[in-house]
């Protein structure tokens, strides 16, 4: 086909050797020649292949525009007198186009980049040579790039957070999202002039810290900070900003990316919550303090009522009066138990409760507690057993009353929540060192048990595993809360194991000084 060109165009041949003749067929670029009318004089094999023809005769002599350039990318007709190739070479000029398509033999099209050059024979324009390449892949990559740039732009332009990219050394703002203007009330442009211009508007007390963090960020340190920003309208906004270094494959710092958000509203809510919590705590403390201060005034009349009722019960009474009085006594006893729980808890909460440090006989104390509860056990037909394991020191220093209170509470609960079987109290020594011993107490029962999801909550004040408990068994829900705090004050911990329907075992440890 190169032959044909040399023949038709008939000037001094372009081709001066056989090697040179082979060149056009060896390139991936499509090449064809046309005469002034636009008819094809030659085409190389890449041209045939790209356009979907197999033999040059299918193109030679044909009007190339009509064959492969007749329609624009948008599907509208492309008349040849508007064709940029034709217009250019007829004016004696070359052209370069990369936004058009050419059409294959099978009616499909593909995007091309083409160049056309006029051919002259002794200064007379005789035609043109056109080269083109298929840029489908390039267009696809460009499109993908455009799409991802567009997505990035949409994301950045629409997020409420300020997103920024800074090139370090010296700091140069590469990009800052429009949210900056919204949050700071200042133009973004100032940051492109000077990357740290925003620091001028940072609240004076925060500025020094902010500048030092900014400098660290520019060194490639990952940073996070909170600061206040003064807006031109006089309002102050709280900002939370984070920055991260971006390195190239050699580990050199390329950019700093960051995000800053306006946390004023969140901060205000937190402050309000803190204030509300502090107020609630203060009110709770005030209530506990009031009760703790009044504990004497509250207990004394109750003791008066109970004492006088007991005296009256020892006098001559009709059976009816004796029965009524007995009911007064038992109601007063229950009320005193509840009052004692509430007062104890208030005393602990207000920090007024002090533990004694007296020397006592642990074994004797335990026996007293068991004896005190034996009547209740017997009345319910339950066995109440005490096992003191070997190695328990004979005398210890601590607060025996409070220790007994914890035990009484746990054994009392065990008896309360068990209808059949036994309650077993065990004590063993866990560690002994430096004049101190840690004792491990356990109170096991064969009662109703406590569901797993309730096992933590029952140590909270006024909490009962089952809301029907108060109705069935009474109680304030304070016993375990008091026990937990007392055990904590005695350097120990309290926990439990339980299975519904099989029973519960409460454990606690205390650390006590060894007695003389
Ligand atoms: P109270 O016994 O006055 O309700 P406590 O704080 O002593 O308060 O106990 C809280 C709750 O824990 C009880 O109401 C009960 O639901 C549960 N509980 C405590 N001990 C036992 C036990 N041994 N067996 C079953 N449930 C128990």
Short mmCIF file of N, CA and C in Angstrom, two decimals, residues 162 164 173 176 179-188 190-191 195-207 210 225-241 260-264 267-268:
data_model
loop_
_atom_site.label_atom_id
_atom_site.label_comp_id
_atom_site.label_asym_id
_atom_site.label_seq_id
_atom_site.Cartn_x
_atom_site.Cartn_y
_atom_site.Cartn_z
N UNK A 162 -13.76 20.25 58.69
CA UNK A 162 -12.79 20.93 57.83
C UNK A 162 -11.73 19.90 57.49
N UNK A 164 -8.12 19.27 55.49
CA UNK A 164 -7.04 20.06 54.91
C UNK A 164 -5.83 19.19 54.55
N UNK A 173 -0.43 25.44 52.24
CA UNK A 173 -1.76 24.82 52.17
C UNK A 173 -2.01 24.32 50.76
N UNK A 176 -7.95 23.14 51.41
CA UNK A 176 -8.76 23.21 52.63
C UNK A 176 -10.22 23.28 52.20
N UNK A 179 -15.78 23.99 54.48
CA UNK A 179 -16.30 24.02 55.85
C UNK A 179 -15.51 25.02 56.70
N UNK A 180 -14.26 25.30 56.30
CA UNK A 180 -13.45 26.26 57.06
C UNK A 180 -14.18 27.60 57.17
N UNK A 181 -14.76 28.02 56.03
CA UNK A 181 -15.41 29.33 56.00
C UNK A 181 -16.63 29.33 56.92
N UNK A 182 -17.32 28.19 56.91
CA UNK A 182 -18.52 28.03 57.73
C UNK A 182 -18.16 28.09 59.22
N UNK A 183 -17.13 27.32 59.59
CA UNK A 183 -16.76 27.19 61.01
C UNK A 183 -16.03 28.44 61.50
N UNK A 184 -15.03 28.88 60.70
CA UNK A 184 -14.18 29.97 61.17
C UNK A 184 -14.77 31.34 60.85
N UNK A 185 -15.69 31.37 59.88
CA UNK A 185 -16.25 32.66 59.48
C UNK A 185 -15.20 33.51 58.76
N UNK A 186 -14.21 32.84 58.15
CA UNK A 186 -13.14 33.57 57.47
C UNK A 186 -12.91 32.94 56.09
N UNK A 187 -12.31 33.70 55.16
CA UNK A 187 -12.12 33.14 53.82
C UNK A 187 -11.01 32.09 53.78
N UNK A 188 -11.23 31.08 52.94
CA UNK A 188 -10.21 30.03 52.80
C UNK A 188 -8.93 30.57 52.18
N UNK A 190 -7.11 33.00 52.68
CA UNK A 190 -6.02 33.44 53.57
C UNK A 190 -5.08 32.28 53.90
N UNK A 191 -5.63 31.04 53.89
CA UNK A 191 -4.78 29.90 54.23
C UNK A 191 -3.87 29.51 53.07
N UNK A 195 -0.26 29.26 55.41
CA UNK A 195 -0.91 28.04 55.91
C UNK A 195 -1.30 28.14 57.38
N UNK A 196 -0.60 28.99 58.17
CA UNK A 196 -0.94 29.05 59.59
C UNK A 196 -1.73 30.32 59.95
N UNK A 197 -2.35 30.94 58.94
CA UNK A 197 -3.08 32.19 59.21
C UNK A 197 -4.20 31.98 60.22
N UNK A 198 -4.78 30.78 60.24
CA UNK A 198 -5.89 30.49 61.16
C UNK A 198 -5.48 30.62 62.62
N UNK A 199 -4.16 30.45 62.91
CA UNK A 199 -3.72 30.49 64.32
C UNK A 199 -3.93 31.90 64.90
N UNK A 200 -3.93 32.93 64.03
CA UNK A 200 -4.16 34.29 64.53
C UNK A 200 -5.51 34.40 65.24
N UNK A 201 -6.49 33.55 64.81
CA UNK A 201 -7.83 33.66 65.39
C UNK A 201 -8.06 32.69 66.54
N UNK A 202 -7.03 31.91 66.89
CA UNK A 202 -7.20 31.00 68.02
C UNK A 202 -7.23 31.83 69.29
N UNK A 203 -8.07 31.39 70.22
CA UNK A 203 -8.23 32.06 71.52
C UNK A 203 -6.85 32.30 72.14
N UNK A 204 -6.52 33.52 72.62
CA UNK A 204 -5.16 33.82 73.06
C UNK A 204 -4.58 32.80 74.04
N UNK A 205 -5.40 32.31 74.99
CA UNK A 205 -4.87 31.35 75.98
C UNK A 205 -4.47 30.03 75.34
N UNK A 206 -5.06 29.69 74.20
CA UNK A 206 -4.78 28.39 73.58
C UNK A 206 -3.71 28.48 72.50
N UNK A 207 -3.37 29.72 72.12
CA UNK A 207 -2.58 29.92 70.91
C UNK A 207 -1.19 29.29 70.99
N UNK A 210 -1.42 25.60 70.56
CA UNK A 210 -1.82 25.27 69.19
C UNK A 210 -0.63 25.42 68.24
N UNK A 225 -5.73 17.72 69.05
CA UNK A 225 -5.84 18.79 70.06
C UNK A 225 -7.23 19.41 70.04
N UNK A 226 -7.53 20.07 71.14
CA UNK A 226 -8.78 20.83 71.24
C UNK A 226 -8.40 22.26 71.54
N UNK A 227 -9.08 23.19 70.92
CA UNK A 227 -8.78 24.60 71.21
C UNK A 227 -10.01 25.44 70.91
N UNK A 228 -9.94 26.70 71.33
CA UNK A 228 -11.05 27.61 71.08
C UNK A 228 -10.67 28.58 69.96
N UNK A 229 -11.66 28.87 69.15
CA UNK A 229 -11.44 29.71 67.97
C UNK A 229 -12.37 30.92 68.06
N UNK A 230 -11.80 32.12 67.91
CA UNK A 230 -12.64 33.33 67.97
C UNK A 230 -13.06 33.71 66.57
N UNK A 231 -14.35 33.75 66.35
CA UNK A 231 -14.85 34.12 65.02
C UNK A 231 -14.96 35.64 64.93
N UNK A 232 -14.94 36.17 63.70
CA UNK A 232 -15.01 37.63 63.55
C UNK A 232 -16.28 38.21 64.19
N UNK A 233 -17.39 37.40 64.29
CA UNK A 233 -18.61 37.94 64.88
C UNK A 233 -18.56 37.94 66.41
N UNK A 234 -17.40 37.56 66.96
CA UNK A 234 -17.22 37.62 68.42
C UNK A 234 -17.55 36.32 69.12
N UNK A 235 -18.18 35.36 68.40
CA UNK A 235 -18.52 34.09 69.06
C UNK A 235 -17.26 33.20 69.13
N UNK A 236 -17.29 32.29 70.08
CA UNK A 236 -16.13 31.40 70.27
C UNK A 236 -16.59 29.97 70.00
N UNK A 237 -15.83 29.25 69.18
CA UNK A 237 -16.17 27.86 68.87
C UNK A 237 -15.08 26.94 69.40
N UNK A 238 -15.49 25.77 69.87
CA UNK A 238 -14.52 24.75 70.29
C UNK A 238 -14.20 23.87 69.09
N UNK A 239 -12.93 23.64 68.86
CA UNK A 239 -12.51 22.83 67.70
C UNK A 239 -11.72 21.62 68.19
N UNK A 240 -11.99 20.49 67.57
CA UNK A 240 -11.16 19.30 67.81
C UNK A 240 -10.47 19.00 66.50
N UNK A 241 -9.13 19.00 66.50
CA UNK A 241 -8.40 18.81 65.24
C UNK A 241 -7.42 17.66 65.38
N UNK A 260 -10.60 18.85 61.06
CA UNK A 260 -10.93 19.65 62.25
C UNK A 260 -12.44 19.78 62.31
N UNK A 261 -13.00 19.59 63.48
CA UNK A 261 -14.46 19.71 63.56
C UNK A 261 -14.87 20.63 64.70
N UNK A 262 -16.02 21.23 64.49
CA UNK A 262 -16.59 22.14 65.47
C UNK A 262 -17.31 21.29 66.52
N UNK A 263 -16.79 21.29 67.74
CA UNK A 263 -17.39 20.44 68.77
C UNK A 263 -18.08 21.29 69.85
N UNK A 264 -18.39 22.54 69.47
CA UNK A 264 -18.97 23.45 70.47
C UNK A 264 -20.24 22.87 71.10
N UNK A 267 -19.50 19.88 73.27
CA UNK A 267 -18.83 20.34 74.49
C UNK A 267 -19.86 20.93 75.47
N UNK A 268 -20.78 21.72 74.89
CA UNK A 268 -21.78 22.35 75.75
C UNK A 268 -22.65 21.29 76.41
#
